[in-house]
């Protein structure tokens, strides 16, 4: 027959084990980044199936995604489309090339105005009290005209 303190210790240990069984300890679950990548790969596979792409083409177009997750998404979408009698939509095979627009050169028009504005600002700017005007600076020698 167990003694009273050992019986209390066993009951306390069983109670703590039951309480911790339903507890989510931070850091013990799956990494959210891994779960997100898996979900994205499954979505890619489902999109490929709906876009009537073969699984091999889907693998080649999405080399960085997990092949097993792509296949799982492709298979789930295939089953869903068969159950609901949904027809796929043909995906475009190539991306359209971007069209380059040539804009007229407005540098000459705006450049002369911008240059005039900066000249006006430079002439109207007041010198700081600590700065000496160039003509009053005795430490700078005058340049000779003959040079």
Short mmCIF file of N, CA and C in Angstrom, two decimals:
data_model
loop_
_atom_site.label_atom_id
_atom_site.label_comp_id
_atom_site.label_asym_id
_atom_site.label_seq_id
_atom_site.Cartn_x
_atom_site.Cartn_y
_atom_site.Cartn_z
N UNK A 1 0.83 -1.17 0.00
CA UNK A 1 0.00 0.00 0.00
C UNK A 1 0.89 1.24 0.00
N UNK A 2 0.68 2.18 -0.99
CA UNK A 2 1.51 3.39 -1.05
C UNK A 2 1.18 4.33 0.10
N UNK A 3 2.16 5.06 0.49
CA UNK A 3 1.96 6.01 1.58
C UNK A 3 1.27 7.26 1.04
N UNK A 4 0.77 8.08 1.92
CA UNK A 4 0.03 9.27 1.53
C UNK A 4 0.88 10.26 0.73
N UNK A 5 2.13 10.58 1.10
CA UNK A 5 2.93 11.51 0.29
C UNK A 5 3.24 10.96 -1.10
N UNK A 6 3.49 9.68 -1.26
CA UNK A 6 3.76 9.13 -2.60
C UNK A 6 2.49 9.11 -3.44
N UNK A 7 1.33 8.89 -2.82
CA UNK A 7 0.06 8.92 -3.54
C UNK A 7 -0.23 10.34 -4.04
N UNK A 8 0.03 11.34 -3.22
CA UNK A 8 -0.18 12.74 -3.61
C UNK A 8 0.79 13.11 -4.73
N UNK A 9 2.02 12.65 -4.65
CA UNK A 9 3.01 12.95 -5.69
C UNK A 9 2.59 12.33 -7.02
N UNK A 10 2.08 11.11 -7.00
CA UNK A 10 1.62 10.45 -8.23
C UNK A 10 0.41 11.18 -8.82
N UNK A 11 -0.54 11.57 -7.99
CA UNK A 11 -1.71 12.29 -8.47
C UNK A 11 -1.32 13.66 -9.04
N UNK A 12 -0.39 14.33 -8.38
CA UNK A 12 0.09 15.62 -8.85
C UNK A 12 0.80 15.47 -10.19
N UNK A 13 1.61 14.44 -10.32
CA UNK A 13 2.32 14.19 -11.57
C UNK A 13 1.34 13.88 -12.70
N UNK A 14 0.31 13.07 -12.44
CA UNK A 14 -0.69 12.75 -13.45
C UNK A 14 -1.49 13.99 -13.84
N UNK A 15 -1.80 14.86 -12.87
CA UNK A 15 -2.54 16.09 -13.15
C UNK A 15 -1.74 17.05 -14.02
N UNK A 16 -0.46 17.19 -13.71
CA UNK A 16 0.40 18.07 -14.51
C UNK A 16 0.54 17.53 -15.92
N UNK A 17 0.68 16.22 -16.08
CA UNK A 17 0.79 15.61 -17.40
C UNK A 17 -0.48 15.85 -18.21
N UNK A 18 -1.65 15.75 -17.59
CA UNK A 18 -2.90 16.01 -18.29
C UNK A 18 -3.03 17.48 -18.69
N UNK A 19 -2.59 18.37 -17.85
CA UNK A 19 -2.66 19.79 -18.18
C UNK A 19 -1.72 20.15 -19.34
N UNK A 20 -0.54 19.57 -19.34
CA UNK A 20 0.42 19.87 -20.40
C UNK A 20 0.09 19.19 -21.72
N UNK A 21 -0.73 18.17 -21.70
CA UNK A 21 -1.08 17.45 -22.93
C UNK A 21 -1.85 18.34 -23.90
N UNK A 22 -2.64 19.27 -23.40
CA UNK A 22 -3.44 20.14 -24.26
C UNK A 22 -2.79 21.50 -24.46
N UNK A 23 -1.56 21.65 -24.07
CA UNK A 23 -0.89 22.95 -24.12
C UNK A 23 -0.05 23.06 -25.39
N UNK A 24 -0.12 24.22 -26.05
CA UNK A 24 0.74 24.50 -27.19
C UNK A 24 1.96 25.24 -26.69
N UNK A 25 3.10 24.61 -26.78
CA UNK A 25 4.34 25.23 -26.33
C UNK A 25 4.95 25.95 -27.53
N UNK A 26 5.24 27.25 -27.38
CA UNK A 26 5.82 27.99 -28.50
C UNK A 26 7.13 27.37 -28.97
N UNK A 27 7.30 27.33 -30.27
CA UNK A 27 8.53 26.78 -30.83
C UNK A 27 8.49 25.28 -31.07
N UNK A 28 7.43 24.62 -30.60
CA UNK A 28 7.35 23.17 -30.78
C UNK A 28 6.56 22.79 -32.03
N UNK A 29 5.81 23.72 -32.61
CA UNK A 29 5.01 23.43 -33.79
C UNK A 29 5.82 23.59 -35.06
N UNK A 30 5.17 23.39 -36.21
CA UNK A 30 5.89 23.55 -37.49
C UNK A 30 6.21 25.02 -37.75
N UNK A 31 7.27 25.24 -38.48
CA UNK A 31 7.70 26.59 -38.82
C UNK A 31 6.68 27.21 -39.78
N UNK A 32 6.18 28.42 -39.52
CA UNK A 32 5.19 29.03 -40.40
C UNK A 32 5.71 29.28 -41.82
N UNK A 33 6.99 29.54 -41.97
CA UNK A 33 7.54 29.77 -43.31
C UNK A 33 7.48 28.49 -44.14
N UNK A 34 7.74 27.36 -43.52
CA UNK A 34 7.68 26.08 -44.25
C UNK A 34 6.24 25.78 -44.63
N UNK A 35 5.32 26.02 -43.72
CA UNK A 35 3.91 25.78 -44.02
C UNK A 35 3.43 26.69 -45.15
N UNK A 36 3.91 27.93 -45.18
CA UNK A 36 3.52 28.87 -46.23
C UNK A 36 4.06 28.41 -47.59
N UNK A 37 5.32 27.94 -47.62
CA UNK A 37 5.89 27.46 -48.88
C UNK A 37 5.15 26.23 -49.40
N UNK A 38 4.76 25.35 -48.48
CA UNK A 38 3.99 24.16 -48.88
C UNK A 38 2.65 24.57 -49.47
N UNK A 39 1.97 25.52 -48.81
CA UNK A 39 0.67 25.98 -49.30
C UNK A 39 0.81 26.66 -50.67
N UNK A 40 1.86 27.44 -50.86
CA UNK A 40 2.08 28.08 -52.15
C UNK A 40 2.34 27.05 -53.25
N UNK A 41 3.11 26.03 -52.93
CA UNK A 41 3.40 24.99 -53.92
C UNK A 41 2.13 24.22 -54.28
N UNK A 42 1.27 23.95 -53.29
CA UNK A 42 0.00 23.29 -53.58
C UNK A 42 -0.88 24.17 -54.46
N UNK A 43 -0.88 25.47 -54.21
CA UNK A 43 -1.66 26.40 -55.03
C UNK A 43 -1.12 26.44 -56.46
N UNK A 44 0.18 26.39 -56.60
CA UNK A 44 0.80 26.36 -57.93
C UNK A 44 0.34 25.11 -58.68
N UNK A 45 0.36 23.97 -58.00
CA UNK A 45 -0.07 22.72 -58.63
C UNK A 45 -1.54 22.77 -59.04
N UNK A 46 -2.38 23.31 -58.17
CA UNK A 46 -3.80 23.44 -58.50
C UNK A 46 -4.01 24.38 -59.68
N UNK A 47 -3.26 25.47 -59.72
CA UNK A 47 -3.36 26.40 -60.83
C UNK A 47 -2.91 25.79 -62.14
N UNK A 48 -1.86 24.98 -62.08
CA UNK A 48 -1.39 24.31 -63.28
C UNK A 48 -2.44 23.34 -63.81
N UNK A 49 -3.09 22.60 -62.92
CA UNK A 49 -4.11 21.65 -63.35
C UNK A 49 -5.29 22.38 -63.97
N UNK A 50 -5.71 23.48 -63.35
CA UNK A 50 -6.84 24.24 -63.90
C UNK A 50 -6.46 24.90 -65.21
N UNK A 51 -5.19 25.22 -65.37
CA UNK A 51 -4.69 25.82 -66.60
C UNK A 51 -4.34 24.80 -67.67
N UNK A 52 -4.73 23.54 -67.47
CA UNK A 52 -4.50 22.44 -68.42
C UNK A 52 -3.02 22.24 -68.73
N UNK A 53 -2.17 22.47 -67.77
CA UNK A 53 -0.74 22.20 -67.93
C UNK A 53 -0.44 20.82 -67.39
N UNK A 54 0.52 20.15 -68.02
CA UNK A 54 0.93 18.85 -67.51
C UNK A 54 1.75 19.06 -66.24
N UNK A 55 1.85 18.02 -65.45
CA UNK A 55 2.59 18.13 -64.19
C UNK A 55 4.07 18.39 -64.46
N UNK A 56 4.60 17.84 -65.55
CA UNK A 56 6.01 18.06 -65.89
C UNK A 56 6.27 19.52 -66.25
N UNK A 57 5.34 20.12 -67.01
CA UNK A 57 5.49 21.53 -67.35
C UNK A 57 5.43 22.39 -66.10
N UNK A 58 4.57 22.00 -65.18
CA UNK A 58 4.44 22.74 -63.93
C UNK A 58 5.74 22.67 -63.12
N UNK A 59 6.35 21.48 -63.09
CA UNK A 59 7.63 21.34 -62.40
C UNK A 59 8.70 22.23 -63.05
N UNK A 60 8.74 22.25 -64.38
CA UNK A 60 9.76 23.02 -65.10
C UNK A 60 9.55 24.52 -64.93
N UNK A 61 8.31 24.97 -64.86
CA UNK A 61 8.04 26.40 -64.71
C UNK A 61 8.28 26.89 -63.29
N UNK A 62 8.21 25.99 -62.32
CA UNK A 62 8.35 26.35 -60.91
C UNK A 62 9.40 25.48 -60.25
N UNK A 63 10.64 25.68 -60.62
CA UNK A 63 11.73 24.81 -60.15
C UNK A 63 12.02 24.97 -58.66
N UNK A 64 11.73 26.12 -58.08
CA UNK A 64 12.07 26.35 -56.68
C UNK A 64 11.04 25.75 -55.73
N UNK A 65 9.84 25.47 -56.22
CA UNK A 65 8.79 24.94 -55.35
C UNK A 65 8.97 23.43 -55.17
N UNK A 66 8.43 22.92 -54.08
CA UNK A 66 8.52 21.49 -53.76
C UNK A 66 7.70 20.68 -54.75
N UNK A 67 8.33 19.69 -55.36
CA UNK A 67 7.63 18.89 -56.36
C UNK A 67 6.52 18.06 -55.73
N UNK A 68 6.73 17.57 -54.53
CA UNK A 68 5.69 16.76 -53.89
C UNK A 68 4.47 17.61 -53.56
N UNK A 69 4.68 18.85 -53.12
CA UNK A 69 3.55 19.72 -52.82
C UNK A 69 2.84 20.16 -54.10
N UNK A 70 3.59 20.40 -55.17
CA UNK A 70 2.97 20.73 -56.45
C UNK A 70 2.10 19.58 -56.91
N UNK A 71 2.62 18.36 -56.82
CA UNK A 71 1.85 17.20 -57.25
C UNK A 71 0.59 17.03 -56.39
N UNK A 72 0.72 17.25 -55.09
CA UNK A 72 -0.44 17.12 -54.21
C UNK A 72 -1.53 18.13 -54.58
N UNK A 73 -1.14 19.38 -54.84
CA UNK A 73 -2.10 20.40 -55.26
C UNK A 73 -2.70 20.08 -56.61
N UNK A 74 -1.89 19.56 -57.54
CA UNK A 74 -2.37 19.20 -58.87
C UNK A 74 -3.39 18.07 -58.77
N UNK A 75 -3.08 17.09 -57.93
CA UNK A 75 -3.97 15.94 -57.77
C UNK A 75 -5.29 16.34 -57.11
N UNK A 76 -5.23 17.20 -56.08
CA UNK A 76 -6.46 17.66 -55.42
C UNK A 76 -7.34 18.44 -56.39
N UNK A 77 -6.73 19.30 -57.21
CA UNK A 77 -7.51 20.06 -58.18
C UNK A 77 -8.09 19.16 -59.25
N UNK A 78 -7.34 18.14 -59.65
CA UNK A 78 -7.84 17.19 -60.64
C UNK A 78 -9.09 16.48 -60.11
N UNK A 79 -9.03 16.03 -58.88
CA UNK A 79 -10.18 15.35 -58.26
C UNK A 79 -11.37 16.31 -58.15
N UNK A 80 -11.12 17.54 -57.73
CA UNK A 80 -12.18 18.52 -57.59
C UNK A 80 -12.83 18.82 -58.94
N UNK A 81 -12.01 18.98 -59.97
CA UNK A 81 -12.54 19.30 -61.30
C UNK A 81 -13.35 18.13 -61.86
N UNK A 82 -12.93 16.90 -61.61
CA UNK A 82 -13.68 15.73 -62.08
C UNK A 82 -15.01 15.59 -61.35
N UNK A 83 -15.00 15.83 -60.02
CA UNK A 83 -16.24 15.70 -59.25
C UNK A 83 -17.27 16.75 -59.65
N UNK A 84 -16.82 17.96 -59.93
CA UNK A 84 -17.73 19.06 -60.25
C UNK A 84 -17.86 19.33 -61.74
N UNK A 85 -17.30 18.46 -62.56
CA UNK A 85 -17.36 18.56 -64.02
C UNK A 85 -16.96 19.96 -64.51
N UNK A 86 -15.81 20.39 -64.04
CA UNK A 86 -15.28 21.71 -64.42
C UNK A 86 -14.26 21.52 -65.53
N UNK A 87 -14.38 22.32 -66.56
CA UNK A 87 -13.42 22.30 -67.66
C UNK A 87 -12.30 23.28 -67.34
N UNK A 88 -11.10 22.92 -67.68
CA UNK A 88 -9.96 23.80 -67.45
C UNK A 88 -9.90 24.92 -68.45
N UNK A 89 -9.13 25.92 -68.16
CA UNK A 89 -8.94 27.07 -69.03
C UNK A 89 -7.50 27.03 -69.50
N UNK A 90 -7.30 27.09 -70.82
CA UNK A 90 -5.96 27.01 -71.38
C UNK A 90 -5.13 28.21 -70.92
N UNK A 91 -4.01 27.92 -70.32
CA UNK A 91 -3.11 28.98 -69.84
C UNK A 91 -2.25 29.46 -71.00
N UNK A 92 -1.88 30.73 -70.97
CA UNK A 92 -1.00 31.24 -72.02
C UNK A 92 0.39 30.65 -71.81
N UNK A 93 1.03 30.24 -72.87
CA UNK A 93 2.31 29.55 -72.79
C UNK A 93 3.46 30.51 -72.55
N UNK A 94 3.42 31.66 -73.18
CA UNK A 94 4.52 32.61 -73.05
C UNK A 94 4.00 33.93 -72.54
N UNK A 95 4.87 34.63 -71.89
CA UNK A 95 4.52 35.97 -71.43
C UNK A 95 4.70 36.94 -72.59
N UNK A 96 3.78 37.89 -72.74
CA UNK A 96 3.96 38.86 -73.81
C UNK A 96 5.16 39.76 -73.53
N UNK A 97 5.87 40.11 -74.58
CA UNK A 97 7.04 40.98 -74.44
C UNK A 97 6.58 42.38 -74.08
N UNK A 98 7.28 43.04 -73.18
CA UNK A 98 6.90 44.41 -72.84
C UNK A 98 7.14 45.34 -74.02
N UNK A 99 6.23 46.27 -74.21
CA UNK A 99 6.33 47.22 -75.31
C UNK A 99 7.09 48.44 -74.81
N UNK A 100 8.10 48.83 -75.56
CA UNK A 100 8.91 49.97 -75.16
C UNK A 100 8.33 51.23 -75.79
N UNK A 101 8.04 52.21 -74.95
CA UNK A 101 7.53 53.48 -75.44
C UNK A 101 8.69 54.47 -75.51
N UNK A 102 8.70 55.24 -76.58
CA UNK A 102 9.71 56.29 -76.72
C UNK A 102 9.01 57.61 -76.47
N UNK A 103 9.43 58.27 -75.42
CA UNK A 103 8.84 59.54 -75.06
C UNK A 103 9.63 60.67 -75.70
N UNK A 104 8.97 61.76 -76.07
CA UNK A 104 9.71 62.87 -76.67
C UNK A 104 10.64 63.50 -75.64
N UNK A 105 11.76 64.00 -76.13
CA UNK A 105 12.76 64.58 -75.25
C UNK A 105 12.30 65.95 -74.79
N UNK A 106 12.09 66.09 -73.48
CA UNK A 106 11.67 67.38 -72.93
C UNK A 106 12.78 67.98 -72.08
N UNK A 107 13.96 67.43 -72.20
CA UNK A 107 15.08 67.90 -71.40
C UNK A 107 15.46 69.33 -71.77
N UNK A 108 15.43 69.66 -73.05
CA UNK A 108 15.81 70.99 -73.50
C UNK A 108 14.87 72.05 -72.97
N UNK A 109 13.57 71.76 -72.97
CA UNK A 109 12.59 72.74 -72.51
C UNK A 109 12.67 72.94 -71.02
N UNK A 110 12.61 71.85 -70.26
CA UNK A 110 12.60 71.99 -68.80
C UNK A 110 13.99 72.28 -68.26
N UNK A 111 15.03 71.85 -68.98
CA UNK A 111 16.39 72.07 -68.50
C UNK A 111 16.76 73.55 -68.48
N UNK A 112 16.33 74.32 -69.52
CA UNK A 112 16.67 75.74 -69.54
C UNK A 112 15.92 76.49 -68.46
N UNK A 113 14.69 76.09 -68.21
CA UNK A 113 13.93 76.74 -67.15
C UNK A 113 14.54 76.42 -65.79
N UNK A 114 14.92 75.17 -65.59
CA UNK A 114 15.50 74.78 -64.31
C UNK A 114 16.83 75.50 -64.09
N UNK A 115 17.61 75.65 -65.16
CA UNK A 115 18.89 76.34 -65.04
C UNK A 115 18.69 77.81 -64.70
N UNK A 116 17.69 78.46 -65.29
CA UNK A 116 17.41 79.86 -65.01
C UNK A 116 16.94 80.04 -63.58
N UNK A 117 16.15 79.11 -63.09
CA UNK A 117 15.65 79.20 -61.73
C UNK A 117 16.80 79.08 -60.73
N UNK A 118 17.74 78.19 -60.97
CA UNK A 118 18.85 78.04 -60.03
C UNK A 118 19.76 79.25 -60.07
N UNK A 119 19.92 79.89 -61.26
CA UNK A 119 20.73 81.10 -61.34
C UNK A 119 20.07 82.22 -60.56
N UNK A 120 18.73 82.34 -60.67
CA UNK A 120 18.01 83.38 -59.94
C UNK A 120 18.15 83.17 -58.44
N UNK A 121 18.04 81.95 -58.00
CA UNK A 121 18.17 81.66 -56.58
C UNK A 121 19.58 81.96 -56.08
N UNK A 122 20.57 81.69 -56.92
CA UNK A 122 21.96 81.92 -56.51
C UNK A 122 22.24 83.41 -56.37
N UNK A 123 21.66 84.26 -57.24
CA UNK A 123 21.91 85.69 -57.16
C UNK A 123 21.16 86.34 -56.02
N UNK A 124 20.01 85.80 -55.64
CA UNK A 124 19.23 86.40 -54.57
C UNK A 124 19.57 85.84 -53.20
N UNK A 125 20.42 84.84 -53.14
CA UNK A 125 20.75 84.24 -51.85
C UNK A 125 21.62 85.21 -51.06
N UNK A 126 21.31 85.33 -49.78
CA UNK A 126 22.07 86.22 -48.91
C UNK A 126 23.27 85.48 -48.35
N UNK A 127 24.42 86.14 -48.26
CA UNK A 127 25.59 85.48 -47.65
C UNK A 127 25.40 85.36 -46.15
N UNK A 128 25.97 84.32 -45.59
CA UNK A 128 25.89 84.11 -44.15
C UNK A 128 26.76 85.13 -43.45
N UNK A 129 26.43 85.40 -42.21
CA UNK A 129 27.19 86.39 -41.45
C UNK A 129 28.63 85.95 -41.23
N UNK A 130 28.85 84.64 -41.11
CA UNK A 130 30.20 84.15 -40.86
C UNK A 130 31.07 84.16 -42.12
N UNK A 131 30.44 84.21 -43.31
CA UNK A 131 31.19 84.20 -44.56
C UNK A 131 31.60 85.63 -44.94
N UNK A 132 32.82 85.75 -45.44
CA UNK A 132 33.29 87.05 -45.91
C UNK A 132 33.07 87.12 -47.40
N UNK A 133 32.68 88.26 -47.92
CA UNK A 133 32.58 88.41 -49.36
C UNK A 133 33.95 88.22 -50.01
N UNK A 134 33.98 87.78 -51.27
CA UNK A 134 35.22 87.46 -51.95
C UNK A 134 36.10 88.69 -52.12
N UNK A 135 35.49 89.85 -52.34
CA UNK A 135 36.31 91.03 -52.58
C UNK A 135 36.91 91.57 -51.29
N UNK A 136 36.40 91.19 -50.11
CA UNK A 136 36.93 91.67 -48.86
C UNK A 136 37.92 90.69 -48.23
N UNK A 137 38.13 89.55 -48.81
CA UNK A 137 39.03 88.55 -48.23
C UNK A 137 40.46 88.95 -48.49
N UNK A 138 41.23 89.37 -47.46
CA UNK A 138 42.61 89.80 -47.68
C UNK A 138 43.57 88.63 -47.84
N UNK A 139 43.22 87.41 -47.40
CA UNK A 139 44.18 86.31 -47.43
C UNK A 139 44.27 85.65 -48.82
N UNK A 140 43.38 85.98 -49.75
CA UNK A 140 43.44 85.39 -51.09
C UNK A 140 44.15 86.37 -52.03
N UNK A 141 45.21 85.93 -52.72
CA UNK A 141 45.91 86.83 -53.64
C UNK A 141 45.07 87.02 -54.92
N UNK A 142 45.17 88.16 -55.51
CA UNK A 142 44.45 88.48 -56.74
C UNK A 142 45.14 87.80 -57.91
N UNK A 143 44.35 87.30 -58.85
CA UNK A 143 44.91 86.64 -60.02
C UNK A 143 45.36 87.70 -61.02
N UNK A 144 46.43 87.42 -61.69
CA UNK A 144 46.95 88.35 -62.69
C UNK A 144 46.18 88.17 -63.97
N UNK A 145 45.96 89.27 -64.67
CA UNK A 145 45.22 89.26 -65.93
C UNK A 145 46.05 88.64 -67.05
N UNK A 146 47.38 88.67 -66.93
CA UNK A 146 48.26 88.17 -67.98
C UNK A 146 48.26 86.66 -68.06
N UNK A 147 47.91 86.02 -66.97
CA UNK A 147 47.96 84.55 -66.97
C UNK A 147 46.97 84.02 -67.87
#
